[in-house]
Short mmCIF file of C-alpha atoms and ligand atoms in Angstrom, two decimals:
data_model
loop_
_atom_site.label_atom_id
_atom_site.label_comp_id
_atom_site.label_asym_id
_atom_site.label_seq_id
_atom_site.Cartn_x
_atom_site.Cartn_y
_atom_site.Cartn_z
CA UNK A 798 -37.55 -78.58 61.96
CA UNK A 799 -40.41 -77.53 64.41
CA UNK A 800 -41.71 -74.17 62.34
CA UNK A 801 -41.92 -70.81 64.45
CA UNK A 802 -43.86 -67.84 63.42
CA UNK A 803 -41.28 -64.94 63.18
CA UNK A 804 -41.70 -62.04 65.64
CA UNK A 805 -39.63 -60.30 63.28
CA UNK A 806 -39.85 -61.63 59.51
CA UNK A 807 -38.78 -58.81 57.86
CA UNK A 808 -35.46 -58.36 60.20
CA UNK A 809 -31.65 -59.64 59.37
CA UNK A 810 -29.09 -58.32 61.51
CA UNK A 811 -28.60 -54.85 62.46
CA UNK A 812 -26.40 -52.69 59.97
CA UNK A 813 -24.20 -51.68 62.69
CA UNK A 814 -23.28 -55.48 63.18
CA UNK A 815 -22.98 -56.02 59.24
CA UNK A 816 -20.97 -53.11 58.30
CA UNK A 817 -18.67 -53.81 61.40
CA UNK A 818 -17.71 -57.24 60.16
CA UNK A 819 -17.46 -55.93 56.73
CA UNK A 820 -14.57 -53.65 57.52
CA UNK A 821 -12.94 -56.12 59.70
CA UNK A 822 -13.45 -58.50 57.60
CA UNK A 823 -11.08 -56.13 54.37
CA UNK A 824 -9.51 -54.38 57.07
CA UNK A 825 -10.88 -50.87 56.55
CA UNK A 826 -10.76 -47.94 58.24
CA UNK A 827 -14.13 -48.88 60.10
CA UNK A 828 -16.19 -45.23 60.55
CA UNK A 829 -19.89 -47.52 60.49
CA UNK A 830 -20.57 -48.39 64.20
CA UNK A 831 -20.18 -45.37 66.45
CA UNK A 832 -17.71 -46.93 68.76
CA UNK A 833 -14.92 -44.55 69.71
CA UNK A 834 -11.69 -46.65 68.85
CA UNK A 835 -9.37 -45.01 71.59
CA UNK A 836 -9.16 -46.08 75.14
CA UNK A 837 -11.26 -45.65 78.33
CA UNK A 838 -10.02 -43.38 80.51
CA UNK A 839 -7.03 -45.03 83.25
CA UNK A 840 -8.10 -43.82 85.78
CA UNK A 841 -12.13 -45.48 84.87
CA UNK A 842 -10.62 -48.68 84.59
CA UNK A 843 -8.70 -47.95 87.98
CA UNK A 844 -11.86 -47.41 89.68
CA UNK A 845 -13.48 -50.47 88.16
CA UNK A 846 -10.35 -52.84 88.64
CA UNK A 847 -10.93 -50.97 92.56
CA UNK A 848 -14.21 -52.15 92.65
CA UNK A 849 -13.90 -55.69 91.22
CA UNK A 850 -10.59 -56.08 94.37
CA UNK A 851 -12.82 -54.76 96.84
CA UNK A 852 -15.19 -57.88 96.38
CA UNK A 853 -18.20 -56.11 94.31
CA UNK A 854 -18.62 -59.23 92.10
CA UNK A 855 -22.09 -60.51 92.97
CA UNK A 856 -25.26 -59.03 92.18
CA UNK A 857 -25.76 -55.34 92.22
CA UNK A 858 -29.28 -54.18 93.82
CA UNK A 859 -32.28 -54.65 90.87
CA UNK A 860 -32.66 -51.08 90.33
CA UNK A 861 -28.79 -50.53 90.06
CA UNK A 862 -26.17 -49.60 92.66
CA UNK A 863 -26.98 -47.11 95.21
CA UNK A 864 -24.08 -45.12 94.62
CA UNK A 865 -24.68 -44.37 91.37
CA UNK A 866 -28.06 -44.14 90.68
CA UNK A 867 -26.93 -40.82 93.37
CA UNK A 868 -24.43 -39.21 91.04
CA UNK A 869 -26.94 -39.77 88.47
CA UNK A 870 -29.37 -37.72 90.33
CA UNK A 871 -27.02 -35.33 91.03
CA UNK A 872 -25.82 -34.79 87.61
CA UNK A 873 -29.26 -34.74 86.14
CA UNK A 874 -30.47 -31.99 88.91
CA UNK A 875 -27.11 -29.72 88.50
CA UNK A 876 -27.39 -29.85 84.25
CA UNK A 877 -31.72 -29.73 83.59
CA UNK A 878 -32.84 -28.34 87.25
CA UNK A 879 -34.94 -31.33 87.51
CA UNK A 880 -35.09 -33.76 90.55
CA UNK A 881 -34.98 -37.87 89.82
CA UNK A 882 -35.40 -39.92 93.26
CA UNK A 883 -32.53 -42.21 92.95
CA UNK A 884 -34.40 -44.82 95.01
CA UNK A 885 -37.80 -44.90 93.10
CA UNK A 886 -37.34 -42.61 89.48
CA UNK A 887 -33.72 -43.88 88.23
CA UNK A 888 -33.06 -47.76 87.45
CA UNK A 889 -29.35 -48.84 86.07
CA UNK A 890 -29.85 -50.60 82.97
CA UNK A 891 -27.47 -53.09 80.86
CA UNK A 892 -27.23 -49.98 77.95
CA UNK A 893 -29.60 -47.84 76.00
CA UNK A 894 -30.84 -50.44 73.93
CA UNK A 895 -32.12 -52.61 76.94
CA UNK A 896 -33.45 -49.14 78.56
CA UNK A 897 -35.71 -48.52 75.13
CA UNK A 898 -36.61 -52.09 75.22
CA UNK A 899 -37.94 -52.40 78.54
CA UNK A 900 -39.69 -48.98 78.49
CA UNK A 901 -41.46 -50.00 75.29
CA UNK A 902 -42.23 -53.51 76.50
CA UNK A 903 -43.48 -51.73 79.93
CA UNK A 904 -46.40 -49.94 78.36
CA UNK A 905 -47.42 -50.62 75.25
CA UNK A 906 -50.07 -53.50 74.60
CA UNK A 907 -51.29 -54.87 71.43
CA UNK A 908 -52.55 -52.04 68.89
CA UNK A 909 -50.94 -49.26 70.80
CA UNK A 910 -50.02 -46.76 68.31
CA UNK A 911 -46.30 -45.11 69.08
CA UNK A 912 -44.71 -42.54 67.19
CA UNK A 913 -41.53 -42.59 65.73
CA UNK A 914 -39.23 -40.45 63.75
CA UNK A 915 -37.68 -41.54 60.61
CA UNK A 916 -34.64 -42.38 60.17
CA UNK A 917 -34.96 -43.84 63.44
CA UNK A 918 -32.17 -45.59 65.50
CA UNK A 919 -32.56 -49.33 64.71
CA UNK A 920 -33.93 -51.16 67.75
CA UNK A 921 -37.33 -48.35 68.25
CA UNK A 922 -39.67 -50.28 65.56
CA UNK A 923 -38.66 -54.27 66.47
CA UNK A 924 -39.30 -53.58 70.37
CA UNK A 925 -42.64 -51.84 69.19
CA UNK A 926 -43.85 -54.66 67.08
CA UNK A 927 -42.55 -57.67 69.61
CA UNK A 928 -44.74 -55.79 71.99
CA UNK A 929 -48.00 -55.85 69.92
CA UNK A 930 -47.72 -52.10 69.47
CA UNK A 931 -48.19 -50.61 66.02
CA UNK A 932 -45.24 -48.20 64.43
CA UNK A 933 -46.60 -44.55 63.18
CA UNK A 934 -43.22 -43.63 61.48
CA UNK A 935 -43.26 -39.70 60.09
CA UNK A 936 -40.27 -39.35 57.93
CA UNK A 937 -38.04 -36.40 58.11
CA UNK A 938 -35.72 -35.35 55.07
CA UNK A 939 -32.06 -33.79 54.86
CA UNK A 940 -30.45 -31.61 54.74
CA UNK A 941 -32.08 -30.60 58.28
CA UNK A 942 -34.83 -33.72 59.26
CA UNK A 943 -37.01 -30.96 60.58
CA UNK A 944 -40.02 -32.19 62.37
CA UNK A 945 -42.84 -31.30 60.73
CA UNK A 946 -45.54 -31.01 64.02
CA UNK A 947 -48.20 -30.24 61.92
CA UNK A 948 -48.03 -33.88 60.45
CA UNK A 949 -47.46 -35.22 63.96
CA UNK A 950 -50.89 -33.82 64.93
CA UNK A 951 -51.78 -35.59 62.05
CA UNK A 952 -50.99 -38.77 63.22
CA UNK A 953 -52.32 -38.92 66.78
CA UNK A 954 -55.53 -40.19 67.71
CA UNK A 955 -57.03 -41.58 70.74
CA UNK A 956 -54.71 -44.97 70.21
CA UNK A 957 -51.74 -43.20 70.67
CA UNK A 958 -49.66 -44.25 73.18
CA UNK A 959 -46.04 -42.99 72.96
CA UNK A 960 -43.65 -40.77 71.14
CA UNK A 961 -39.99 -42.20 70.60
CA UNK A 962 -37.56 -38.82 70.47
CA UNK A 963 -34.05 -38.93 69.99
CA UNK A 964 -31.62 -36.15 70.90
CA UNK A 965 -29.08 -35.40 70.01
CA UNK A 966 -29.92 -37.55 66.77
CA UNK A 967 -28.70 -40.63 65.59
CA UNK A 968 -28.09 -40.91 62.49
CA UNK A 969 -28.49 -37.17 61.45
CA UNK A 970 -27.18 -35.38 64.16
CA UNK A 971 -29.95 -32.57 64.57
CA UNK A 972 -30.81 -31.40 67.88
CA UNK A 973 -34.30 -30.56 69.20
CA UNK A 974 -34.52 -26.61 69.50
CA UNK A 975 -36.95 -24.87 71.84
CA UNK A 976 -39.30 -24.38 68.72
CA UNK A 977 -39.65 -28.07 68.49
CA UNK A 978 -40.27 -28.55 72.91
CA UNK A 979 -42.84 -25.79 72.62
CA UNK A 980 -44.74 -27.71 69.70
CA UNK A 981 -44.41 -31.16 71.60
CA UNK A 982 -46.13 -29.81 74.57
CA UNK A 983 -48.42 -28.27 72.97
CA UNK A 984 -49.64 -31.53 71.23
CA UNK A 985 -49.16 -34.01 74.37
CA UNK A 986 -50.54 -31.17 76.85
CA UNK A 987 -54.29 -33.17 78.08
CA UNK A 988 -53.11 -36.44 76.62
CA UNK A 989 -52.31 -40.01 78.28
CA UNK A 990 -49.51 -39.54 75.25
CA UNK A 991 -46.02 -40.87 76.89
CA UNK A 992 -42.66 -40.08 75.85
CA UNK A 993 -39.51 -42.40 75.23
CA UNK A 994 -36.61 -39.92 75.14
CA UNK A 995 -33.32 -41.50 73.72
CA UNK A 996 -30.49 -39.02 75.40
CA UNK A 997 -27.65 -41.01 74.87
CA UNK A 998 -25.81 -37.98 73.41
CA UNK A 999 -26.79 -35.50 75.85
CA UNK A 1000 -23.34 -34.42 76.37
CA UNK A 1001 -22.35 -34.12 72.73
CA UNK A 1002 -23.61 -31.09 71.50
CA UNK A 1003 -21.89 -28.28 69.51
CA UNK A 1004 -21.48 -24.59 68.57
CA UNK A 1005 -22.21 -23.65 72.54
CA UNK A 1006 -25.86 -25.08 71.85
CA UNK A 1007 -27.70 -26.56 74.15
CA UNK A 1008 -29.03 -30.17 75.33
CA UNK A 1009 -32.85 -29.56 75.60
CA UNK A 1010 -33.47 -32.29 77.83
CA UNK A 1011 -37.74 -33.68 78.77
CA UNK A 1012 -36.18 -32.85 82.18
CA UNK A 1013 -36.19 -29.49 81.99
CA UNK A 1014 -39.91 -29.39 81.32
CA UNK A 1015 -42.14 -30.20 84.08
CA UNK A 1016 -44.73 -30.86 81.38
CA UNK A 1017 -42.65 -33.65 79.55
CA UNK A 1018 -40.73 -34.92 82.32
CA UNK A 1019 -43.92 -36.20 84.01
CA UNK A 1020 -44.92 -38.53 80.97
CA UNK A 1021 -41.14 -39.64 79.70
CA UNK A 1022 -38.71 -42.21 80.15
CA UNK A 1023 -35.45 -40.78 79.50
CA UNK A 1024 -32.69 -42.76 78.41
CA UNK A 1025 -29.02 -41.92 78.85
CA UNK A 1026 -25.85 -44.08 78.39
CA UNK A 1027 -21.99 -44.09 80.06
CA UNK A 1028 -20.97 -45.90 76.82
CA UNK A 1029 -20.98 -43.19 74.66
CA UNK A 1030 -19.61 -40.60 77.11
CA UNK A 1031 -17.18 -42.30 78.74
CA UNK A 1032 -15.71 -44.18 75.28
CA UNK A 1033 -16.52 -48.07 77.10
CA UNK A 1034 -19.89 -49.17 74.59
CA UNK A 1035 -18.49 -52.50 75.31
CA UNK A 1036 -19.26 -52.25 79.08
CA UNK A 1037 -23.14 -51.83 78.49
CA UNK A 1038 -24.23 -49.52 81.42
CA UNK A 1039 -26.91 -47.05 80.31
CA UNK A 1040 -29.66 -45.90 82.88
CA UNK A 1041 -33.65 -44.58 82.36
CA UNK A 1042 -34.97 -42.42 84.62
CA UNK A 1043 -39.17 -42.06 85.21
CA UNK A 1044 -41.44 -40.41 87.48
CA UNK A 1045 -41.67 -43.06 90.32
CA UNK A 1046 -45.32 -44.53 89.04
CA UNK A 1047 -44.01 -45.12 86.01
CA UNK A 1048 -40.55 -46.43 86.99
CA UNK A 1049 -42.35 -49.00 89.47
CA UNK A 1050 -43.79 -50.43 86.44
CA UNK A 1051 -40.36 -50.57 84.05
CA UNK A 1052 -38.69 -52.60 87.36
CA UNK A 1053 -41.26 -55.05 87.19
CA UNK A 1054 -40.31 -55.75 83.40
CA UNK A 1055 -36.40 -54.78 84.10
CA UNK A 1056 -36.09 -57.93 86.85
CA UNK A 1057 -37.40 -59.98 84.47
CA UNK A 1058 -34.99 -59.19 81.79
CA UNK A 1059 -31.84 -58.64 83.18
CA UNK A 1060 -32.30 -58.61 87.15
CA UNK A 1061 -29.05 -56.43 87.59
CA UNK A 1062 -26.30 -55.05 86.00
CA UNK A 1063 -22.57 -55.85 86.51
CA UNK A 1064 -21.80 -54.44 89.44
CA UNK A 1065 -18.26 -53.26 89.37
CA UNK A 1066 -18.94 -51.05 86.66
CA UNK A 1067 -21.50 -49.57 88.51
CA UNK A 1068 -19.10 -48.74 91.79
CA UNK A 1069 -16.15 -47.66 89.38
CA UNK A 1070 -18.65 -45.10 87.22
CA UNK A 1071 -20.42 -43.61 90.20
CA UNK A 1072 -16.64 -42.65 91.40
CA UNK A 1073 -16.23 -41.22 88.48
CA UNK A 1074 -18.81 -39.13 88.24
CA UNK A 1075 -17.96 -37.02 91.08
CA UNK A 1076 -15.57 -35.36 88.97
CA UNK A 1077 -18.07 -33.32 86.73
CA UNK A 1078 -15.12 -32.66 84.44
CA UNK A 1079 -15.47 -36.65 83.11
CA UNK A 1080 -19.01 -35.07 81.39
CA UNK A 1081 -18.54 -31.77 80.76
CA UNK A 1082 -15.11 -31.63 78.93
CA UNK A 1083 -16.71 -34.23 76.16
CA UNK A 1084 -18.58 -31.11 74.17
CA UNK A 1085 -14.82 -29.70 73.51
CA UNK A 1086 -13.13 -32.94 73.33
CA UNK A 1087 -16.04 -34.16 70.41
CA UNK A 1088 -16.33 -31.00 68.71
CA UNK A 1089 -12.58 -30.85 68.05
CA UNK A 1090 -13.07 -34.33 66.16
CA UNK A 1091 -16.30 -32.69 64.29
CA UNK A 1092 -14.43 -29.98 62.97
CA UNK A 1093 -11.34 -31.55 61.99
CA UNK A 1094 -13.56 -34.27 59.79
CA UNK A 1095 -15.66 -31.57 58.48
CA UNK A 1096 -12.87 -29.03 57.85
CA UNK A 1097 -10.74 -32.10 55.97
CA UNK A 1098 -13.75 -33.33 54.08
CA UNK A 1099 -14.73 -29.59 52.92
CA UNK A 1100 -12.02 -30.81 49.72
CA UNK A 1101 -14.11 -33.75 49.05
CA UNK A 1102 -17.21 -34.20 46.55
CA UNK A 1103 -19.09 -35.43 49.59
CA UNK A 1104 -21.77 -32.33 50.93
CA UNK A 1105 -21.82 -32.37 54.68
CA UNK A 1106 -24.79 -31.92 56.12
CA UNK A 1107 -25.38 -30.10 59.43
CA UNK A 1108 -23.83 -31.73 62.48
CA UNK A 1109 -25.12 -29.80 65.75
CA UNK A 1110 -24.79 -32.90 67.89
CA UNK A 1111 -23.82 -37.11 68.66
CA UNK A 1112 -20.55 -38.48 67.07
CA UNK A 1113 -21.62 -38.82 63.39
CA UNK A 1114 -21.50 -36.69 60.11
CA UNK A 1115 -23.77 -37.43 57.31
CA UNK A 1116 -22.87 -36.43 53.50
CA UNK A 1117 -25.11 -36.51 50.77
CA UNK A 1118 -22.83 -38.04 47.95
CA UNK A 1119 -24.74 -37.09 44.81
CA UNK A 1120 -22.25 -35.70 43.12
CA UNK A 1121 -20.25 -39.09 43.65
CA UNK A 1122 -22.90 -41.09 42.28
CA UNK A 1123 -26.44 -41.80 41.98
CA UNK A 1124 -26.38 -45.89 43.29
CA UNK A 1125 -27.94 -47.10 46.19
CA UNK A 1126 -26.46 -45.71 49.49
CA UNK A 1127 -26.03 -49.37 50.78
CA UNK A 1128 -24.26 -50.36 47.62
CA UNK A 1129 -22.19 -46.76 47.69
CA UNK A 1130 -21.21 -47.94 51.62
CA UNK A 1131 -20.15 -51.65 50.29
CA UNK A 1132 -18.41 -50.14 47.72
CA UNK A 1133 -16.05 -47.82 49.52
CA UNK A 1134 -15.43 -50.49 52.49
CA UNK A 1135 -14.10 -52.54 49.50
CA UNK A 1136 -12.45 -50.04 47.08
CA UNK A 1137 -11.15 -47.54 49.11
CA UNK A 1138 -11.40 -48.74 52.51
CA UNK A 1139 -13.43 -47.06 54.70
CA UNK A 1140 -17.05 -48.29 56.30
CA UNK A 1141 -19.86 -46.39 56.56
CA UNK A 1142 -23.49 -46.66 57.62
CA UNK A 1143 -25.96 -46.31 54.53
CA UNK A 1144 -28.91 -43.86 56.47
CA UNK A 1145 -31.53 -46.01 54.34
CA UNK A 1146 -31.29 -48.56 56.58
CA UNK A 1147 -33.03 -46.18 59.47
CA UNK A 1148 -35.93 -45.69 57.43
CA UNK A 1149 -38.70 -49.10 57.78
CA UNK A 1150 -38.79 -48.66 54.33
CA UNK A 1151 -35.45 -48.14 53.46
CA UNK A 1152 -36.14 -44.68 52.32
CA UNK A 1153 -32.67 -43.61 50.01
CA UNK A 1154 -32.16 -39.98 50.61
CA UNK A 1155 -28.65 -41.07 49.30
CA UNK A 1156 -26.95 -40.09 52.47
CA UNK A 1157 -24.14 -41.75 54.68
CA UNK A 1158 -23.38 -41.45 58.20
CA UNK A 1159 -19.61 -41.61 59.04
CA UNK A 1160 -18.81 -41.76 62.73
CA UNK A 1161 -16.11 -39.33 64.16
CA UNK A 1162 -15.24 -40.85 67.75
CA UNK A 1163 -11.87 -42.10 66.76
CA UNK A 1164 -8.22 -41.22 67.17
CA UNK A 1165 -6.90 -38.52 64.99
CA UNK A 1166 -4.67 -40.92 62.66
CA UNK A 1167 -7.59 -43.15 62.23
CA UNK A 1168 -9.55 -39.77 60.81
CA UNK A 1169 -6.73 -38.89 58.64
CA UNK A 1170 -6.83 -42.40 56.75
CA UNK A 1171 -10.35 -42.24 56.24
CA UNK A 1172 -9.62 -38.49 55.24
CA UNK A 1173 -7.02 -39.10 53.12
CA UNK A 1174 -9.36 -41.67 51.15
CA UNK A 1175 -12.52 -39.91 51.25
CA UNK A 1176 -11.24 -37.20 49.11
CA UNK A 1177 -9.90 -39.24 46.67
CA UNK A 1178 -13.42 -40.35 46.25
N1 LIG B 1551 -25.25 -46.66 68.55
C1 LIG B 1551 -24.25 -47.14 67.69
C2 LIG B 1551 -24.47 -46.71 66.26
O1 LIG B 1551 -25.45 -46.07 65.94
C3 LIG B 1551 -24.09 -48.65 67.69
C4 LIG B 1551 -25.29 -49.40 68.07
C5 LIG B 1551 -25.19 -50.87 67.88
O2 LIG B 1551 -24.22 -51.39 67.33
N2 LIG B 1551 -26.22 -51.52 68.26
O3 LIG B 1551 -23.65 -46.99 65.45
#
């Protein structure tokens, strides 16, 4: 065997991957992965199959097709009152994940110090670390993972690079309030500090509560790369389209690393979305259509001995299980996959050093009978 020096030593594969297989694997009610488990939308797959018949099957343009990166504009100028240039700030990208990755990999060079927030969504640190860059990880605690600025402040100095923000949150579901934009600016105002915004979520937020995008805020927008999916939204993760949008100098750099990476994205997809998306009822009828999940799972779950923890936002619910048990939250998730049958993500595994608040994240994008088994076991428990 020729040896290789790891990128990534102390990485296996993701938990999303492992818990998926798990349940599939003992057939249980599989609430681990968010993935909704209902179908796309008819009338999405219409436009798609449309698009494939009228001969869009070769490469789209680099920076995504025309069409949509338009509707994207649109939609992100009617909802945050902030103008993207579809031909030079917003690039189609094959998902969030490759968004994150090529934003990272754009500008941060060996030593670069980025910020991130603990429990952070699995892919920030790895891209961070394959790029030279150097994690600064400030871990937030339930029951609310409040960011504590103060100890941001803390952690910046004049290596600094980027701060990683996720909002609506995966895997604890808090949302930034206006408290938390104020504090941000405050700290980034007369700093080369740049900003990777995860939005994925944007349209899944609760209780008539706002998404506080960096668009809104001239001040953030001009130093972030917002990320935003049509996987989560539109219930089709397994189609991969996501989309970053930049002020143009920044964007001309995350092409030159996004050609190399993927070149394109499928183009059909592309065609059948943008159609989509002229209906603005595709978006904004999600908040309603999620919530309605939310509060069934809480309301049912309010007769377990799990303790729900706030949920203001994304598809998941966390519980604290303490009064369950006091093992290890992986073990606790293996456990129930196998004993009672439903999957779950242990939130240790968003921490880079597995940090245990004993907490578990259930997702809540699935049809109603697929809540009510996991229901129906979870307060056995
Ligand atoms: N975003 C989804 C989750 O948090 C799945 C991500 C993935 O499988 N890579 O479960």
């Amino acid at each position: 065997m020729i040896p290789i020096v790891s990128k990534l030593p102390q990485v296996g594969t993701t938990i999303f991957t492992v818990m998926s297989a798990l349940a599939n694997e003992l057939g249980a009610v599989n609430l681990s992965q968010g993935f909704p488990d209902y179908e796309t939308s008819p009338e999405l797959i219409e436009l798609v199959n449309q698009a494939m018949k009228n001969g869009y099957n070769q490469y789209a343009p680099m920076a995504g097709v025309m069409s949509l990166r338009e509707e994207i504009s649109k939609k992100t100028e009617k909802l945050y009152g902030a103008y993207y240039n579809p031909d030079t700030e917003i690039t189609i990208t094959a998902g969030g994940t490759q968004a994150i990755y090529t934003a990272i990999t754009t500008v941060i060079h060996p030593n670069d110090e980025v910020i991130i927030f603990e429990p952070a969504f699995d892919c920030y640190a790895p891209a961070i670390k394959i790029a030279g860059g150097i994690v600064k990880s400030l871990e937030l605690e339930p029951p609310d993972y409040k960011i504590n600025w103060e100890m941001v402040k803390r952690l910046i100095n004049n290596r600094t690079r980027m701060i990683i923000l996720n909002s609506p949150h995966n895997p604890t579901a808090t949302i930034l309030q206006q408290q938390d934009i104020e504090e941000l600016s405050a700290i980034v105002k007369n700093q080369d500090i740049l900003i990777l915004s995860d939005e994925v979520y944007e349209h899944l937020v609760y209780d008539g509560q706002s998404h506080l995008s960096m668009a809104r805020y001239p001040e953030l927008r001009q130093r972030s790369f917002i990320v935003a999916s049509f996987g989560k939204p539109f219930h089709a993760t397994g189609w991969k389209v996501g989309y970053c949008m930049a002020p143009a100098h920044l964007m001309n750099e995350f092409r030159k690393v996004h050609q190399f990476l993927v070149f394109c994205v499928n183009a059909p997809m592309q065609v059948g979305i943008a159609e989509y998306l002229k209906n603005e009822q595709t978006y904004l009828g999600l908040k309603s259509f999620f919530q309605q999940k939310r509060d069934y799972f809480r309301d049912a779950l309010k007769n377990s001995r799990f303790e729900l923890l706030p949920c203001s936002g994304s598809y998941f619910q966390s519980v604290r299980y303490g009064r369950i048990s006091d093992e290890k939250d992986a073990e606790l998730a293996i456990r129930l996959t196998k004993e009672i049958g439903v999957a779950s993500i242990p939130v240790s595994a968003f921490y880079n050093m597995g940090t245990d608040h004993h907490v578990l994240r259930f997702c809540f994008a699935k049809r109603q009978e697929t809540l009510d088994k996991a229901v129906d076991r979870l307060i056995k428990v």
